[in-house]
PDB file of C-alpha atoms and ligand atoms in Angstrom:
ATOM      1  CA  UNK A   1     146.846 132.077 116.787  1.00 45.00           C
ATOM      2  CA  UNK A   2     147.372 134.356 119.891  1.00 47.00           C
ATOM      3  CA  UNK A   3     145.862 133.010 123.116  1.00 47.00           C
ATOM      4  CA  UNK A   4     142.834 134.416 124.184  1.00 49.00           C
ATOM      5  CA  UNK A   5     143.525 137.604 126.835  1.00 56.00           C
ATOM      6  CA  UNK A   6     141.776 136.897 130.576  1.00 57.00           C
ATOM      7  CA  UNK A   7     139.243 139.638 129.269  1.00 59.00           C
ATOM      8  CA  UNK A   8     138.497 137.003 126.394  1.00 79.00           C
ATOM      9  CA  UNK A   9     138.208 133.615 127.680  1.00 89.00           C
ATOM     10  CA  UNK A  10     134.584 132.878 128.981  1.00 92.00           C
ATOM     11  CA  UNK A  11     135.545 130.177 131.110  1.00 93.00           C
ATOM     12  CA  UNK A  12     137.235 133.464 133.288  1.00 89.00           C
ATOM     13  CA  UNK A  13     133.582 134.782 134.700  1.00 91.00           C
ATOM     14  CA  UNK A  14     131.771 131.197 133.905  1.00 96.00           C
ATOM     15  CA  UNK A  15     132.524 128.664 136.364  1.00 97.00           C
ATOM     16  CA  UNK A  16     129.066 126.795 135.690  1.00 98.00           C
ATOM     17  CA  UNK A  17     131.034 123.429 134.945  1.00 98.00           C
ATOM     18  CA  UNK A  18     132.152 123.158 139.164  1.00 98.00           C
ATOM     19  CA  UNK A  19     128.837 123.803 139.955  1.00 98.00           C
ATOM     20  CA  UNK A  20     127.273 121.043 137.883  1.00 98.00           C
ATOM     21  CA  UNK A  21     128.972 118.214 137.380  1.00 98.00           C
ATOM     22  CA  UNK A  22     131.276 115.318 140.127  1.00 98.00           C
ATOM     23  CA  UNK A  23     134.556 115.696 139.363  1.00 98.00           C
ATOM     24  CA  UNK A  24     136.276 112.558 140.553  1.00 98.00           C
ATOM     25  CA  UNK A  25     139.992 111.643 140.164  1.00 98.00           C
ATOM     26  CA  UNK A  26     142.859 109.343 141.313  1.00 98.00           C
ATOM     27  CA  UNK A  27     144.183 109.915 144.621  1.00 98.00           C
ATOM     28  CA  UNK A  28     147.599 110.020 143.191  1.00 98.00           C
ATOM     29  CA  UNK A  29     146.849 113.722 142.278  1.00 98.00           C
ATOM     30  CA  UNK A  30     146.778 114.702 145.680  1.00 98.00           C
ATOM     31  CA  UNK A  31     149.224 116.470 147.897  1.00 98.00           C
ATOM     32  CA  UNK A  32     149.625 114.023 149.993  1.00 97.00           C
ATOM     33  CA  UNK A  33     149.791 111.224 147.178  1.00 97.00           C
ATOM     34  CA  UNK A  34     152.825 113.460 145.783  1.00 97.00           C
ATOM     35  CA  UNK A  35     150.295 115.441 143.494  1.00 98.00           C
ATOM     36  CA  UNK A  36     149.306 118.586 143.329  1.00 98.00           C
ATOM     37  CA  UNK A  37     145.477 118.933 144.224  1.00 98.00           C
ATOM     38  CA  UNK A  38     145.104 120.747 147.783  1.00 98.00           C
ATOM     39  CA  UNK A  39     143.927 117.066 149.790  1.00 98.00           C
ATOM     40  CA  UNK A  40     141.523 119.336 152.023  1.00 98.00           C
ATOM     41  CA  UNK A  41     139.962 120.517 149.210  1.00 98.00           C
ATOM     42  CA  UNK A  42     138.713 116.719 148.154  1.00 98.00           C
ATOM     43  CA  UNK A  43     136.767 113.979 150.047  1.00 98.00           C
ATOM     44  CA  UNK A  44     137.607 109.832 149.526  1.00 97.00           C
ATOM     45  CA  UNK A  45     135.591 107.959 147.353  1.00 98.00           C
ATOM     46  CA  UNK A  46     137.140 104.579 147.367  1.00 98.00           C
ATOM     47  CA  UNK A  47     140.411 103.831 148.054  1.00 96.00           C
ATOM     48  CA  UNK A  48     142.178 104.930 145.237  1.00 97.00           C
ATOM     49  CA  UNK A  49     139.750 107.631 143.883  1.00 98.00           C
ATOM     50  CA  UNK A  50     138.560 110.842 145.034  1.00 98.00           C
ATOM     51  CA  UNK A  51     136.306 113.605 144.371  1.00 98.00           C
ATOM     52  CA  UNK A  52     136.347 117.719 144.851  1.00 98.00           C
ATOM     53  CA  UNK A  53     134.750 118.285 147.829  1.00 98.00           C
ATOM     54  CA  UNK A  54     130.769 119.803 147.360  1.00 98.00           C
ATOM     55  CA  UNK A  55     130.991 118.723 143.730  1.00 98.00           C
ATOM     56  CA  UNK A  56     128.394 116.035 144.625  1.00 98.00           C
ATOM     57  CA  UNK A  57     126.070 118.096 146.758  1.00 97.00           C
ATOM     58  CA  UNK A  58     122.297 118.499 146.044  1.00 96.00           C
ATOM     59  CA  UNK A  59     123.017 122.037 143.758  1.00 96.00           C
ATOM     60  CA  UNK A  60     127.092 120.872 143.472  1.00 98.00           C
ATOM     61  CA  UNK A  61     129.303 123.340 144.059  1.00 98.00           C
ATOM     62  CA  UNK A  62     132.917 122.838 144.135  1.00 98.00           C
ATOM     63  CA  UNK A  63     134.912 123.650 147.417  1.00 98.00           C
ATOM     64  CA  UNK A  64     137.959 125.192 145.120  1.00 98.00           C
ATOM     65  CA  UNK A  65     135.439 127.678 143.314  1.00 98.00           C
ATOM     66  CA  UNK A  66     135.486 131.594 144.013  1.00 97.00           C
ATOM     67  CA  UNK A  67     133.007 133.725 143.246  1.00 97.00           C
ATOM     68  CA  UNK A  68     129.902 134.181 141.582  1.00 97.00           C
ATOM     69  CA  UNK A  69     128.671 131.933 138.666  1.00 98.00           C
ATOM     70  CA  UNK A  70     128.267 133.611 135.500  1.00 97.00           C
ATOM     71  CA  UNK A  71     129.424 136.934 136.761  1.00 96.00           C
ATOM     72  CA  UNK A  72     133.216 136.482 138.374  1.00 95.00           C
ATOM     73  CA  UNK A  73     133.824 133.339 139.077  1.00 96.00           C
ATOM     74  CA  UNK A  74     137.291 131.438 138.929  1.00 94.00           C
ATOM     75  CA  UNK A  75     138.967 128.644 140.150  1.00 96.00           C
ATOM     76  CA  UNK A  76     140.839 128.947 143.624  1.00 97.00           C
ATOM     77  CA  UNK A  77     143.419 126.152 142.620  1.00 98.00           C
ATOM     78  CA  UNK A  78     143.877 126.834 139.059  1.00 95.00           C
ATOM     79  CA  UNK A  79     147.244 125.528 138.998  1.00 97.00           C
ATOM     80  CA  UNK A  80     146.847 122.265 140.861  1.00 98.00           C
ATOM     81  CA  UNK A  81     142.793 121.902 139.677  1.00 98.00           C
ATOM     82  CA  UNK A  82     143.065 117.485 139.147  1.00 98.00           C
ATOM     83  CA  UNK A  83     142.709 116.171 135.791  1.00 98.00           C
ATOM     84  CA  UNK A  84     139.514 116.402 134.516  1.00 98.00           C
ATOM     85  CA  UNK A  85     138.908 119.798 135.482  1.00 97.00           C
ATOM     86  CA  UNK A  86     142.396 120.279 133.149  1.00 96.00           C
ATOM     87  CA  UNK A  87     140.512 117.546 130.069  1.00 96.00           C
ATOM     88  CA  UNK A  88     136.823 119.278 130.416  1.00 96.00           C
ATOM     89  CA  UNK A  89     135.569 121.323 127.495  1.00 94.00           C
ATOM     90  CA  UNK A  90     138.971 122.044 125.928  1.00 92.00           C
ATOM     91  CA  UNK A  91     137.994 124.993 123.686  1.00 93.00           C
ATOM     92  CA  UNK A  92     135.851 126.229 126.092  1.00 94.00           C
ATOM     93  CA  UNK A  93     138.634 128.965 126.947  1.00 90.00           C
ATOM     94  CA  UNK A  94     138.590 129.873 123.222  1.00 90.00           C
ATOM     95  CA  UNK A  95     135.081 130.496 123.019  1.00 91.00           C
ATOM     96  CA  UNK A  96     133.761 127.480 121.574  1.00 92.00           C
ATOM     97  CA  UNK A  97     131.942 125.521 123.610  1.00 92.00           C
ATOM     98  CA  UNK A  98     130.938 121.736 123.795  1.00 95.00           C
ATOM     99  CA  UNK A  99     127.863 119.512 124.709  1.00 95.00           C
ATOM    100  CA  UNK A 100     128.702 119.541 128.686  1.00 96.00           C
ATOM    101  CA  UNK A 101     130.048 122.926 128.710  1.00 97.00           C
ATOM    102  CA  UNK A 102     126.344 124.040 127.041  1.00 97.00           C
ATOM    103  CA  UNK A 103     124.420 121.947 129.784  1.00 97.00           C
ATOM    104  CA  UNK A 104     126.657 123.544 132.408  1.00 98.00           C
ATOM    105  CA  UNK A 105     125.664 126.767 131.175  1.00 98.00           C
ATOM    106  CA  UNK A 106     122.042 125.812 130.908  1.00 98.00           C
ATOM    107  CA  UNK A 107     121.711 124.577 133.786  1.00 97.00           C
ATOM    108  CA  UNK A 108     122.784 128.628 135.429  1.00 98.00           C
ATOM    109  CA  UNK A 109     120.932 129.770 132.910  1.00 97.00           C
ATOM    110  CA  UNK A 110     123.882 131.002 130.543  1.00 97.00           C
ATOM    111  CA  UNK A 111     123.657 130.840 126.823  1.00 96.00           C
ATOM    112  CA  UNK A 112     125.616 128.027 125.254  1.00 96.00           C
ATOM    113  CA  UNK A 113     129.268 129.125 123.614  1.00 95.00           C
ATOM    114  CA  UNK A 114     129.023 130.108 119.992  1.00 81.00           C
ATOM    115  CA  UNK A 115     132.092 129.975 117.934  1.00 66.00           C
ATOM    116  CA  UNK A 116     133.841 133.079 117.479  1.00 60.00           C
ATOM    117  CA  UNK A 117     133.284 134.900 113.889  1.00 57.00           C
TER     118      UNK A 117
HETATM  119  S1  SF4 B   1     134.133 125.047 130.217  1.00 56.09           S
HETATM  120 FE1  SF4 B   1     132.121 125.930 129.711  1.00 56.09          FE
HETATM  121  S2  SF4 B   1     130.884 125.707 131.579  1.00 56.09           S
HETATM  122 FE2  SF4 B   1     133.060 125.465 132.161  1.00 56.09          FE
HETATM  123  S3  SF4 B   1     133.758 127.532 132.780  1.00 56.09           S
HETATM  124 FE3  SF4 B   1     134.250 127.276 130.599  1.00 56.09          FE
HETATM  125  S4  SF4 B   1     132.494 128.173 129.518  1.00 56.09           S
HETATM  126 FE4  SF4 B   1     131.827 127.741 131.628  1.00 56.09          FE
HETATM  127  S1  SF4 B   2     139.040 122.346 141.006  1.00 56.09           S
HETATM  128 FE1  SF4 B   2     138.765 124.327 140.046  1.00 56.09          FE
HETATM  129  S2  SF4 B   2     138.368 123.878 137.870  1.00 56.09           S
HETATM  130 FE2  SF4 B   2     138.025 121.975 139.045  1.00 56.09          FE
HETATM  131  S3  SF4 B   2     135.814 121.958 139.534  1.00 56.09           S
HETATM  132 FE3  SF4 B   2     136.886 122.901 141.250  1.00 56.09          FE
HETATM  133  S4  SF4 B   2     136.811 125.117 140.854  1.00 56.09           S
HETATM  134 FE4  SF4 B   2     136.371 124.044 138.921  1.00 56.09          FE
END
């Protein structure tokens, strides 16, 4: 099967899933640990965990998102996004969504993914 094209892949414009959920990870992933993840971009949690910074916020919102929900929005650190943004919804990006990835939606009042065909 041919990847999806940018055009295609709903999780391009989405974004609702960093503005819903905590996304916590090791602190290994960081920079600064010898990881990837941008270390400003994340605040400590204990002291071997961490979490994207505004992901637990009132109406979360993740510091590394651009744009607007459901319209443009896309992650700022798509290569060096930490683990479980890399695990969440895997078939989101081919159109079919899962249980998170529909309350993510819901909750920015997006329909939930249907499978393609
Ligand atoms: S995984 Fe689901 S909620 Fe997250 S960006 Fe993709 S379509 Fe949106
Ligand atoms: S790091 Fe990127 S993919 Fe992960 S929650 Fe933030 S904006 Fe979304």
């Amino acid at each position: 099967m041919n990847p999806p094209s940018p055009r295609d892949n709903p999780c391009v414009r989405c974004g609702a899933c960093c503005a819903s959920f905590r996304v916590d990870f090791a602190r290994d992933e960081l920079d600064e640990a010898g990881g990837r993840v941008p270390a400003g971009l994340a605040v400590e949690v204990t002291e071997h965990t961490c979490r994207m910074r505004g992901t637990d916020h009132a109406r979360p919102r993740c510091a590394a998102l651009v744009g607007t929900v459901g319209v443009d929005a896309r992650c700022g650190i798509y290569e060096w996004r930490p683990s479980p943004c890399r695990e969440f919804a895997p078939w989101a990006s081919m159109g079919v969504g899962d249980e998170a990835c529909a309350r993510a939606r819901d909750r920015h009042g997006l329909p939930p993914l249907q499978p393609p065909g």
